[in-house]
CSV table of C-alpha atoms in Angstrom, one decimal:
chain,number,residue,atom,x,y,z
A,1,MET,CA,16.8,10.8,-5.0
A,2,SER,CA,19.3,9.0,-2.6
A,3,VAL,CA,18.7,8.0,0.8
A,4,ALA,CA,21.4,10.7,2.1
A,5,GLN,CA,19.3,13.6,0.4
A,6,LYS,CA,17.4,16.1,2.5
A,7,LEU,CA,13.7,15.4,1.7
A,8,PRO,CA,11.6,18.7,1.1
A,9,THR,CA,9.2,17.8,3.7
A,10,ARG,CA,8.4,21.6,4.5
A,11,GLN,CA,6.3,21.4,1.5
A,12,ASN,CA,4.2,18.8,3.2
A,13,VAL,CA,3.7,21.0,6.5
A,14,GLU,CA,2.4,23.8,4.3
A,15,LYS,CA,-0.1,21.4,2.7
A,16,VAL,CA,-1.4,20.2,6.0
A,17,VAL,CA,-1.5,23.6,7.7
A,18,LYS,CA,-3.5,25.0,4.7
A,19,ASN,CA,-6.0,22.0,5.0
A,20,LEU,CA,-6.3,22.6,8.6
A,21,ASP,CA,-7.7,26.1,8.2
A,22,ALA,CA,-6.8,27.0,11.7
A,23,LYS,CA,-5.3,30.4,12.6
A,24,GLU,CA,-3.2,29.8,15.8
A,25,GLY,CA,-1.8,27.2,18.1
A,26,LEU,CA,0.6,24.2,17.7
A,27,ILE,CA,0.5,20.9,15.7
A,28,TYR,CA,2.3,18.3,17.7
A,29,LEU,CA,3.2,14.9,16.5
A,30,LYS,CA,5.0,12.2,18.6
A,31,GLY,CA,7.1,9.8,16.5
A,32,GLN,CA,7.2,6.2,16.8
A,33,VAL,CA,9.3,4.5,19.6
A,34,VAL,CA,11.1,1.2,19.6
A,35,HIS,CA,9.1,-1.7,20.7
A,36,GLU,CA,10.3,-5.0,22.2
A,37,ARG,CA,9.0,-8.6,22.0
A,38,ASP,CA,6.9,-9.5,24.9
A,39,ASP,CA,8.7,-10.0,28.3
A,40,THR,CA,12.1,-9.6,26.6
A,41,ASP,CA,14.4,-6.7,25.8
A,42,VAL,CA,14.6,-7.8,22.1
A,43,GLU,CA,13.9,-4.9,19.8
A,44,GLN,CA,11.4,-5.3,17.0
A,45,PRO,CA,12.3,-3.6,13.7
A,46,PHE,CA,11.7,-0.1,13.9
A,47,ARG,CA,9.6,1.8,11.4
A,48,GLN,CA,8.6,5.6,11.6
A,49,GLU,CA,4.8,6.5,12.1
A,50,SER,CA,3.9,7.8,8.6
A,51,ASN,CA,2.5,11.0,9.3
A,52,PHE,CA,5.5,12.1,11.5
A,53,PHE,CA,7.8,11.0,8.7
A,54,TYR,CA,5.7,13.1,6.1
A,55,VAL,CA,6.3,16.3,7.9
A,56,THR,CA,9.8,15.7,9.0
A,57,GLY,CA,11.5,12.8,7.1
A,58,VAL,CA,13.1,11.8,10.2
A,59,PRO,CA,13.3,7.8,10.3
A,60,GLU,CA,14.6,7.5,13.7
A,61,PRO,CA,12.7,6.7,17.1
A,62,ASP,CA,11.8,8.9,20.1
A,63,PHE,CA,11.5,12.2,18.3
A,64,HIS,CA,8.8,14.7,18.3
A,65,VAL,CA,7.9,17.7,16.2
A,66,VAL,CA,6.2,20.8,17.0
A,67,ILE,CA,4.7,23.2,14.3
A,68,ASP,CA,3.4,26.7,14.7
A,69,ILE,CA,0.3,27.1,12.7
A,70,ALA,CA,0.7,30.8,12.3
A,71,THR,CA,4.3,31.0,11.3
A,72,LYS,CA,4.8,27.4,10.1
A,73,HIS,CA,7.9,27.3,12.1
A,74,ILE,CA,9.1,23.6,12.7
A,75,LYS,CA,10.6,22.4,15.6
A,76,LEU,CA,12.2,19.1,15.9
A,77,VAL,CA,12.4,17.7,19.4
A,78,SER,CA,15.3,15.1,19.8
A,79,PRO,CA,15.5,12.7,22.7
A,80,ASN,CA,17.7,13.8,25.6
A,81,LEU,CA,21.2,12.5,25.4
A,82,ASP,CA,21.1,9.1,27.4
A,83,PRO,CA,24.7,7.7,28.4
A,84,GLY,CA,23.0,4.1,28.6
A,85,ASN,CA,21.7,4.4,25.3
A,86,VAL,CA,24.7,5.8,23.7
A,87,MET,CA,26.7,2.8,25.0
A,88,TRP,CA,24.5,0.3,23.2
A,89,MET,CA,23.5,2.4,20.2
A,90,GLY,CA,26.2,5.0,19.5
A,91,LEU,CA,26.1,8.8,19.8
A,92,PRO,CA,22.9,10.4,18.2
A,93,ASP,CA,23.0,13.3,15.7
A,94,SER,CA,23.8,16.7,17.4
A,95,LEU,CA,21.2,19.4,17.4
A,96,GLU,CA,23.3,21.2,14.4
A,97,THR,CA,23.3,18.0,12.4
A,98,LEU,CA,19.7,17.5,12.8
A,99,ILE,CA,19.1,21.1,11.4
A,100,SER,CA,21.3,20.4,8.5
A,101,LYS,CA,19.9,16.9,7.9
A,102,TYR,CA,16.2,17.8,7.8
A,103,ASP,CA,13.9,20.4,6.5
A,104,ILE,CA,13.2,22.1,9.8
A,105,ASP,CA,13.7,25.5,11.4
A,106,GLU,CA,15.0,24.4,14.8
A,107,ALA,CA,16.0,21.5,16.9
A,108,VAL,CA,15.9,21.1,20.6
A,109,TYR,CA,16.0,18.5,23.3
A,110,ALA,CA,12.9,16.7,24.7
A,111,ASP,CA,13.3,18.4,28.3
A,112,THR,CA,11.9,21.6,26.8
A,113,LEU,CA,9.0,20.1,25.1
A,114,GLU,CA,6.4,20.4,27.9
A,115,ALA,CA,7.0,24.2,28.3
A,116,THR,CA,6.7,24.9,24.6
A,117,LEU,CA,3.2,22.8,24.4
A,118,ALA,CA,1.9,24.5,27.7
A,119,ALA,CA,2.3,27.9,26.3
A,120,ALA,CA,0.2,27.3,23.3
A,121,PRO,CA,-3.5,28.3,23.0
A,122,VAL,CA,-4.3,25.0,21.6
A,123,VAL,CA,-2.1,22.0,20.8
A,124,TYR,CA,-3.6,19.9,17.8
A,125,THR,CA,-2.9,16.3,17.9
A,126,LEU,CA,-3.9,13.2,15.7
A,127,PRO,CA,-6.6,10.7,17.0
A,128,ILE,CA,-3.8,8.1,17.7
A,129,PHE,CA,-2.3,10.4,20.4
A,130,THR,CA,-2.9,9.5,24.1
A,131,GLU,CA,-2.5,12.6,26.4
A,132,ASN,CA,-1.8,12.5,29.9
A,133,SER,CA,-4.7,13.5,31.9
A,134,SER,CA,-3.0,15.3,34.5
A,135,SER,CA,-1.4,17.7,31.9
A,136,THR,CA,-2.0,21.3,32.0
A,137,ILE,CA,-1.5,21.3,28.3
A,138,LYS,CA,-4.5,22.6,26.2
A,139,PHE,CA,-4.8,19.6,23.8
A,140,SER,CA,-7.2,19.6,21.0
A,141,THR,CA,-10.9,18.4,21.3
A,142,ALA,CA,-11.9,15.1,19.5
A,143,GLU,CA,-13.4,17.3,16.7
A,144,GLN,CA,-10.2,19.2,16.3
A,145,SER,CA,-8.0,15.9,16.2
A,146,LYS,CA,-10.4,14.6,13.6
A,147,ALA,CA,-9.9,17.8,11.6
A,148,LEU,CA,-6.1,17.4,11.7
A,149,HIS,CA,-6.4,13.8,10.6
A,150,THR,CA,-8.4,14.9,7.7
A,151,ALA,CA,-5.9,17.6,6.9
A,152,PHE,CA,-3.0,15.1,6.7
A,153,ALA,CA,-5.1,12.5,4.6
A,154,GLU,CA,-6.1,15.0,2.0
A,155,ALA,CA,-2.3,16.4,1.9
A,156,ARG,CA,-1.2,12.9,1.7
A,157,ALA,CA,-3.4,12.0,-1.2
A,158,PHE,CA,-1.8,14.4,-3.6
A,159,LYS,CA,1.9,13.5,-4.2
A,160,SER,CA,4.5,16.0,-4.9
A,161,ASP,CA,6.9,15.3,-7.7
A,162,TRP,CA,9.7,14.3,-5.4
A,163,GLU,CA,7.3,11.8,-3.7
A,164,VAL,CA,6.3,10.2,-6.8
A,165,GLU,CA,10.2,9.7,-7.6
A,166,ILE,CA,10.7,7.9,-4.4
A,167,ILE,CA,7.6,5.6,-5.3
A,168,ARG,CA,9.2,5.1,-8.6
A,169,LYS,CA,12.3,3.9,-7.1
A,170,ALA,CA,10.5,1.5,-4.7
A,171,ASN,CA,8.5,0.3,-7.8
A,172,LYS,CA,11.9,-0.2,-9.8
A,173,ILE,CA,13.5,-2.2,-6.9
A,174,SER,CA,10.4,-4.4,-6.5
A,175,SER,CA,9.9,-4.9,-10.2
A,176,ASP,CA,13.4,-6.0,-10.5
A,177,ALA,CA,13.0,-8.5,-7.7
A,178,HIS,CA,9.8,-10.0,-9.4
A,179,VAL,CA,11.9,-10.6,-12.5
A,180,LYS,CA,14.5,-12.5,-10.4
A,181,LEU,CA,11.7,-14.7,-8.9
A,182,MET,CA,10.2,-15.4,-12.3
A,183,GLN,CA,13.8,-16.6,-13.5
A,184,ALA,CA,14.2,-18.7,-10.4
A,185,SER,CA,10.9,-20.4,-10.5
A,186,GLU,CA,11.3,-24.2,-11.1
A,187,VAL,CA,9.9,-27.7,-10.0
A,188,GLY,CA,11.7,-28.6,-6.6
A,189,SER,CA,11.9,-25.1,-5.4
A,190,THR,CA,9.6,-23.9,-2.8
A,191,GLU,CA,7.5,-20.7,-1.9
A,192,ALA,CA,10.1,-19.9,0.9
A,193,LYS,CA,13.0,-19.7,-1.4
A,194,LEU,CA,11.2,-17.4,-3.7
A,195,TYR,CA,10.0,-15.3,-0.8
A,196,ALA,CA,13.6,-15.2,0.7
A,197,LEU,CA,14.8,-14.2,-2.8
A,198,PHE,CA,12.4,-11.2,-2.9
A,199,MET,CA,13.5,-10.0,0.4
A,200,TYR,CA,17.2,-10.4,-0.7
A,201,GLU,CA,16.8,-8.5,-4.0
A,202,CYS,CA,15.1,-5.6,-2.2
A,203,ALA,CA,17.6,-5.4,0.6
A,204,ARG,CA,20.7,-5.5,-1.5
A,205,ASN,CA,19.3,-2.5,-3.2
A,206,ASP,CA,19.0,-0.5,-0.1
A,207,ALA,CA,15.2,-1.3,0.6
A,208,PHE,CA,15.4,-3.1,4.0
A,209,PHE,CA,11.6,-2.9,4.8
A,210,GLN,CA,8.6,-4.3,2.9
A,211,ALA,CA,5.5,-2.0,2.6
A,212,TYR,CA,3.5,-5.3,3.7
A,213,TYR,CA,4.3,-9.1,4.2
A,214,PRO,CA,5.0,-10.5,0.7
A,215,ILE,CA,2.5,-13.1,-0.7
A,216,VAL,CA,4.1,-16.0,-2.5
A,217,GLY,CA,1.3,-18.6,-3.2
A,218,VAL,CA,1.5,-21.6,-5.7
A,219,GLY,CA,-1.6,-23.3,-7.1
A,220,MET,CA,-4.6,-23.2,-5.0
A,221,ASN,CA,-2.8,-21.1,-2.4
A,222,ALA,CA,-3.2,-18.1,-4.8
A,223,ALA,CA,-6.8,-18.5,-4.1
A,224,THR,CA,-6.5,-17.0,-0.8
A,225,LEU,CA,-6.1,-13.1,-1.2
A,226,HIS,CA,-3.6,-12.4,1.6
A,227,TYR,CA,-2.0,-15.9,2.0
A,228,ASN,CA,1.2,-15.6,3.8
A,229,LYS,CA,2.4,-19.1,4.9
A,230,ASN,CA,4.8,-19.1,2.1
A,231,ASN,CA,6.0,-22.4,2.9
A,232,ALA,CA,4.7,-24.9,0.1
A,233,PRO,CA,6.8,-26.8,-2.4
A,234,LEU,CA,6.6,-26.1,-6.1
A,235,THR,CA,5.9,-29.4,-7.5
A,236,ASN,CA,3.9,-29.0,-10.8
A,237,ALA,CA,5.3,-27.2,-13.7
A,238,SER,CA,1.8,-26.2,-14.8
A,239,ASP,CA,1.1,-24.6,-11.4
A,240,ILE,CA,0.8,-20.7,-11.3
A,241,VAL,CA,2.8,-18.9,-8.7
A,242,LEU,CA,1.3,-15.6,-7.4
A,243,VAL,CA,3.6,-13.0,-6.0
A,244,ASP,CA,2.3,-10.0,-4.1
A,245,GLY,CA,5.4,-8.1,-3.0
A,246,GLY,CA,6.6,-4.6,-2.6
A,247,CYS,CA,9.2,-2.8,-0.8
A,248,GLU,CA,9.5,0.5,0.9
A,249,PHE,CA,12.1,3.1,0.0
A,250,ASN,CA,12.3,6.0,2.2
A,251,CYS,CA,9.3,4.8,4.0
A,252,TYR,CA,7.2,5.1,0.5
A,253,ALA,CA,5.5,1.9,-0.5
A,254,SER,CA,5.2,0.0,-3.7
A,255,ASP,CA,2.6,-2.7,-4.1
A,256,ILE,CA,3.1,-5.1,-7.2
A,257,THR,CA,1.5,-8.7,-8.0
A,258,ARG,CA,2.7,-10.8,-10.8
A,259,CYS,CA,1.8,-14.3,-11.7
A,260,PHE,CA,4.0,-16.8,-13.6
A,261,PRO,CA,4.2,-20.7,-14.1
A,262,VAL,CA,6.4,-22.9,-12.1
A,263,GLY,CA,7.6,-24.5,-15.4
A,264,LYS,CA,8.5,-22.5,-18.7
A,265,THR,CA,5.2,-22.0,-20.1
A,266,PHE,CA,1.5,-21.2,-19.0
A,267,SER,CA,-0.9,-24.1,-19.3
A,268,ALA,CA,-3.9,-23.6,-21.6
A,269,GLU,CA,-6.2,-23.0,-18.6
A,270,ALA,CA,-3.9,-20.6,-16.9
A,271,ARG,CA,-3.4,-19.0,-20.1
A,272,VAL,CA,-7.1,-18.3,-20.3
A,273,ILE,CA,-7.6,-16.9,-16.8
A,274,TYR,CA,-4.4,-14.8,-17.1
A,275,SER,CA,-5.5,-13.4,-20.3
A,276,ILE,CA,-9.0,-12.4,-18.6
A,277,VAL,CA,-7.1,-10.7,-15.8
A,278,LEU,CA,-4.6,-8.8,-18.0
A,279,ASP,CA,-7.8,-7.7,-20.3
A,280,MET,CA,-9.5,-6.4,-17.0
A,281,GLN,CA,-6.4,-4.4,-16.1
A,282,LYS,CA,-5.8,-2.9,-19.4
A,283,ALA,CA,-9.6,-1.9,-19.8
A,284,CYS,CA,-9.3,-0.3,-16.4
A,285,LEU,CA,-6.0,1.5,-17.1
A,286,GLU,CA,-7.5,2.9,-20.3
A,287,LYS,CA,-10.2,4.7,-18.4
A,288,CYS,CA,-7.8,6.0,-15.6
A,289,LYS,CA,-7.6,9.9,-15.4
A,290,ALA,CA,-8.7,12.9,-13.4
A,291,GLY,CA,-12.2,13.1,-12.9
A,292,VAL,CA,-13.3,9.4,-13.2
A,293,ALA,CA,-14.9,8.0,-10.4
A,294,TRP,CA,-13.0,4.9,-8.8
A,295,GLU,CA,-16.1,2.8,-8.5
A,296,ASP,CA,-16.5,3.1,-12.3
A,297,ILE,CA,-13.0,1.6,-12.8
A,298,HIS,CA,-14.1,-1.3,-10.5
A,299,ASN,CA,-17.2,-1.8,-12.4
A,300,ILE,CA,-15.3,-2.0,-15.7
A,301,ALA,CA,-13.2,-4.6,-14.2
A,302,SER,CA,-16.2,-6.7,-13.2
A,303,ASP,CA,-17.8,-6.2,-16.6
A,304,VAL,CA,-14.6,-7.4,-18.6
A,305,ALA,CA,-14.4,-10.3,-16.1
A,306,CYS,CA,-17.8,-11.3,-16.8
A,307,ASP,CA,-17.1,-11.3,-20.7
A,308,GLY,CA,-14.0,-13.4,-20.1
A,309,LEU,CA,-15.6,-16.1,-17.8
A,310,LEU,CA,-18.5,-16.3,-20.3
A,311,LYS,CA,-16.2,-16.7,-23.1
A,312,ALA,CA,-14.3,-19.5,-21.2
A,313,GLY,CA,-17.7,-21.1,-20.4
A,314,ILE,CA,-17.2,-20.9,-16.6
A,315,LEU,CA,-20.2,-18.4,-16.7
A,316,VAL,CA,-23.4,-19.2,-18.7
A,317,GLY,CA,-26.5,-17.3,-19.4
A,318,ASP,CA,-27.5,-13.6,-19.8
A,319,LYS,CA,-24.8,-11.2,-19.0
A,320,ALA,CA,-27.1,-8.6,-17.6
A,321,GLU,CA,-28.7,-11.2,-15.2
A,322,ILE,CA,-25.3,-12.4,-14.2
A,323,MET,CA,-24.1,-8.9,-13.5
A,324,ALA,CA,-27.4,-8.0,-11.6
A,325,ASN,CA,-26.9,-11.0,-9.5
A,326,TYR,CA,-23.3,-10.2,-8.5
A,327,VAL,CA,-22.1,-13.7,-9.7
A,328,VAL,CA,-18.7,-12.2,-10.7
A,329,ALA,CA,-18.0,-11.2,-7.2
A,330,ALA,CA,-17.6,-14.9,-6.4
A,331,PHE,CA,-14.5,-14.8,-8.6
A,332,PHE,CA,-13.4,-11.1,-8.0
A,333,PRO,CA,-14.3,-10.4,-4.6
A,334,HIS,CA,-12.0,-7.5,-3.8
A,335,GLY,CA,-11.8,-3.8,-5.0
A,336,ILE,CA,-9.9,-2.7,-7.9
A,337,GLY,CA,-7.3,-0.9,-5.9
A,338,HIS,CA,-6.3,1.6,-3.4
A,339,MET,CA,-4.4,4.9,-2.6
A,340,LEU,CA,-0.7,4.1,-2.3
A,341,GLY,CA,2.0,6.5,-0.5
A,342,LEU,CA,3.7,6.3,2.9
A,343,ASP,CA,1.3,3.5,3.6
A,344,VAL,CA,0.5,0.6,1.2
A,345,HIS,CA,-3.2,1.2,1.9
A,346,ASP,CA,-2.8,4.9,2.1
A,347,LEU,CA,-4.9,7.6,3.6
A,348,GLY,CA,-7.6,9.4,1.7
A,349,GLY,CA,-9.6,6.6,0.2
A,350,TYR,CA,-12.9,7.5,1.8
A,351,PRO,CA,-13.2,11.3,2.3
A,352,GLU,CA,-15.3,12.3,5.3
A,353,GLY,CA,-19.0,11.4,4.8
A,354,THR,CA,-18.5,8.9,2.0
A,355,GLU,CA,-20.2,5.6,2.5
A,356,ARG,CA,-19.3,2.3,1.1
A,357,ILE,CA,-21.4,0.6,-1.6
A,358,ASP,CA,-23.1,-2.3,0.2
A,359,ALA,CA,-22.9,-4.8,-2.6
A,360,PRO,CA,-20.8,-8.1,-3.3
A,361,GLY,CA,-17.3,-7.4,-4.2
A,362,ILE,CA,-17.5,-3.6,-4.6
A,363,ARG,CA,-18.2,-3.3,-0.9
A,364,ASN,CA,-14.5,-4.3,-0.5
A,365,LEU,CA,-13.3,-1.3,-2.4
A,366,ARG,CA,-10.6,0.5,-0.4
A,367,MET,CA,-11.3,3.9,-2.1
A,368,ARG,CA,-14.4,5.7,-3.1
A,369,ARG,CA,-13.8,9.2,-4.7
A,370,ASP,CA,-13.1,10.7,-8.0
A,371,LEU,CA,-9.6,10.3,-9.4
A,372,GLN,CA,-7.4,13.5,-9.3
A,373,ALA,CA,-4.2,14.6,-10.7
A,374,GLY,CA,-1.4,13.6,-8.2
A,375,PHE,CA,-3.1,10.6,-6.7
A,376,VAL,CA,-1.0,7.4,-6.8
A,377,VAL,CA,-3.2,4.2,-6.8
A,378,THR,CA,-2.8,0.5,-7.3
A,379,VAL,CA,-4.9,-1.2,-10.2
A,380,GLU,CA,-5.1,-5.0,-9.3
A,381,PRO,CA,-7.8,-6.9,-10.8
A,382,GLY,CA,-8.0,-10.8,-10.1
A,383,VAL,CA,-9.9,-13.9,-10.7
A,384,TYR,CA,-9.8,-16.7,-8.1
A,385,PHE,CA,-11.1,-20.1,-7.5
A,386,CYS,CA,-11.9,-20.2,-3.8
A,387,ASP,CA,-14.4,-22.7,-2.9
A,388,PHE,CA,-15.4,-20.8,0.3
A,389,LEU,CA,-16.6,-17.9,-1.9
A,390,ILE,CA,-17.8,-19.6,-4.9
A,391,ASP,CA,-19.9,-22.6,-3.3
A,392,PRO,CA,-22.5,-20.5,-1.6
A,393,VAL,CA,-23.1,-18.7,-5.2
A,394,LEU,CA,-23.0,-22.3,-6.9
A,395,ASN,CA,-25.4,-23.9,-4.5
A,396,ASP,CA,-28.1,-21.2,-4.6
A,397,PRO,CA,-30.5,-22.1,-7.3
A,398,LYS,CA,-30.9,-18.3,-8.0
A,399,THR,CA,-27.2,-17.7,-9.0
A,400,GLY,CA,-25.9,-21.5,-9.4
A,401,GLN,CA,-27.7,-21.5,-12.7
A,402,TYR,CA,-25.1,-19.1,-14.2
A,403,ILE,CA,-22.0,-21.3,-13.4
A,404,ASN,CA,-21.0,-24.4,-15.4
A,405,LYS,CA,-19.8,-26.6,-12.9
A,406,GLU,CA,-17.8,-28.7,-15.3
A,407,ALA,CA,-15.9,-25.7,-16.8
A,408,LEU,CA,-15.4,-24.5,-13.2
A,409,ASN,CA,-13.6,-27.6,-12.3
A,410,LYS,CA,-11.6,-27.5,-15.4
A,411,TYR,CA,-10.0,-24.1,-14.4
A,412,LYS,CA,-10.1,-24.5,-10.7
A,413,SER,CA,-6.5,-25.8,-10.3
A,414,VAL,CA,-5.3,-22.5,-11.8
A,415,GLY,CA,-6.0,-21.2,-8.2
A,416,GLY,CA,-5.8,-17.4,-8.7
A,417,VAL,CA,-4.3,-14.7,-10.8
A,418,ARG,CA,-3.9,-11.1,-9.8
A,419,ILE,CA,-1.9,-8.4,-11.7
A,420,GLU,CA,-1.1,-5.4,-9.8
A,421,ASP,CA,0.5,-2.1,-11.2
A,422,ASN,CA,1.1,1.3,-9.3
A,423,ILE,CA,0.0,4.4,-11.3
A,424,LEU,CA,0.2,8.1,-11.0
A,425,ILE,CA,-3.0,9.8,-12.1
A,426,THR,CA,-2.6,12.9,-14.5
A,427,GLU,CA,-5.3,15.3,-16.0
A,428,GLN,CA,-5.4,13.3,-19.3
A,429,GLY,CA,-4.5,9.8,-18.2
A,430,TYR,CA,-1.9,8.1,-16.1
A,431,VAL,CA,1.8,7.1,-15.7
A,432,ASN,CA,2.6,3.6,-14.8
A,433,LEU,CA,5.3,3.5,-12.2
A,434,THR,CA,5.6,-0.3,-12.4
A,435,THR,CA,8.2,-1.9,-14.8
A,436,ALA,CA,7.7,-5.6,-14.1
A,437,PRO,CA,6.8,-7.6,-17.3
A,438,LYS,CA,3.1,-8.8,-17.5
A,439,GLU,CA,2.6,-9.9,-21.0
A,440,ILE,CA,2.6,-13.6,-21.3
A,441,ASP,CA,5.3,-13.7,-24.2
A,442,GLU,CA,7.5,-11.5,-22.0
A,443,ILE,CA,7.2,-13.8,-18.8
A,444,GLU,CA,7.6,-17.0,-20.9
A,445,ALA,CA,10.8,-15.5,-22.3
A,446,LEU,CA,12.2,-14.9,-18.8
A,447,LEU,CA,11.2,-18.5,-18.0
A,448,ALA,CA,12.8,-20.0,-21.2
């Protein structure tokens, strides 16, 4: 699906309206506006508000949309023609062009908006909307706004085929960029050069925005989950580089992590830790299908991590006791993955009334629900050697007995390893949308 093709967003409108279960009134969304740096007129990069894009496909600023709940009529509201803005930014699309370009019924200018909203018995808005207190428009109550947000979250959780294809495209661009970084890795390079290369490879393939700020961490920098300084030199051939990067395409995200050595081969220690994480991911993927509880997938990762760390000699003692004392969470402190879509941490991970599990590691799970066909999720296990997280466990007599300090120090220089793919859940299993290589032999072949 090319950038120029009309996105069938009317399907999304129908899903939202069905989920809302209201009989009358309007749904009103205000699109994102251009923001400027503090105390200047320098514009910041514009990115459309995700829910607005979901029901319109419009990537431009200052638009509004009004959806009639009873008829599902979609009215796109364009900013009024501003001669001063035209001078700087050029002529905007005409109303006729907007109707042909987007999956809508009508396009009007913004000077008609207030009258349209004022005539409605109720105007549903999202909780992020700030109303004018002097307005005579009958805006939704907080409870009604919450219901609309839930309607969007549940609609966005289930991806249409065309949405999956866009996410697949974002994955292809990002996966190819990851390969380029593997091939460019060498002693004397820097995190900054690899970061810049990732941005370049995405942009030259029409993905101008990243779904999040890319992470490029070498050695111990990889032990910081969201490291983003991206400025250290690559000085040791045996160091591991962790790259967590994913572009957006048509506002849909990818989220991929790969690890590779600075030099041409994995060190013995890095090979052990990398293999543990790859085994974690493979075990999780094997169980991913509709009907499986997401926390069960997380627990599979923790279980396999424990086995691997025991085999490496980093952990010692009884496995059941180690698991019961959450020692593994010191090495695998985050959740196994999350929803992916128009946002990298997409809506729908915690349905209304769902509580987090208050235990080390799993409390950071960004999603807790049964998998369903149509979900797109990340599967991203990791093992990290972060002193800040490990030392309290090591120094506690109750849990420190399960950690072999000598073996820990042997492997600590690996820093951190994470392997992350994006998958589509099906009734019988999953489809992996990520194509970047992850087997050790494949990676070393690229580095040769």
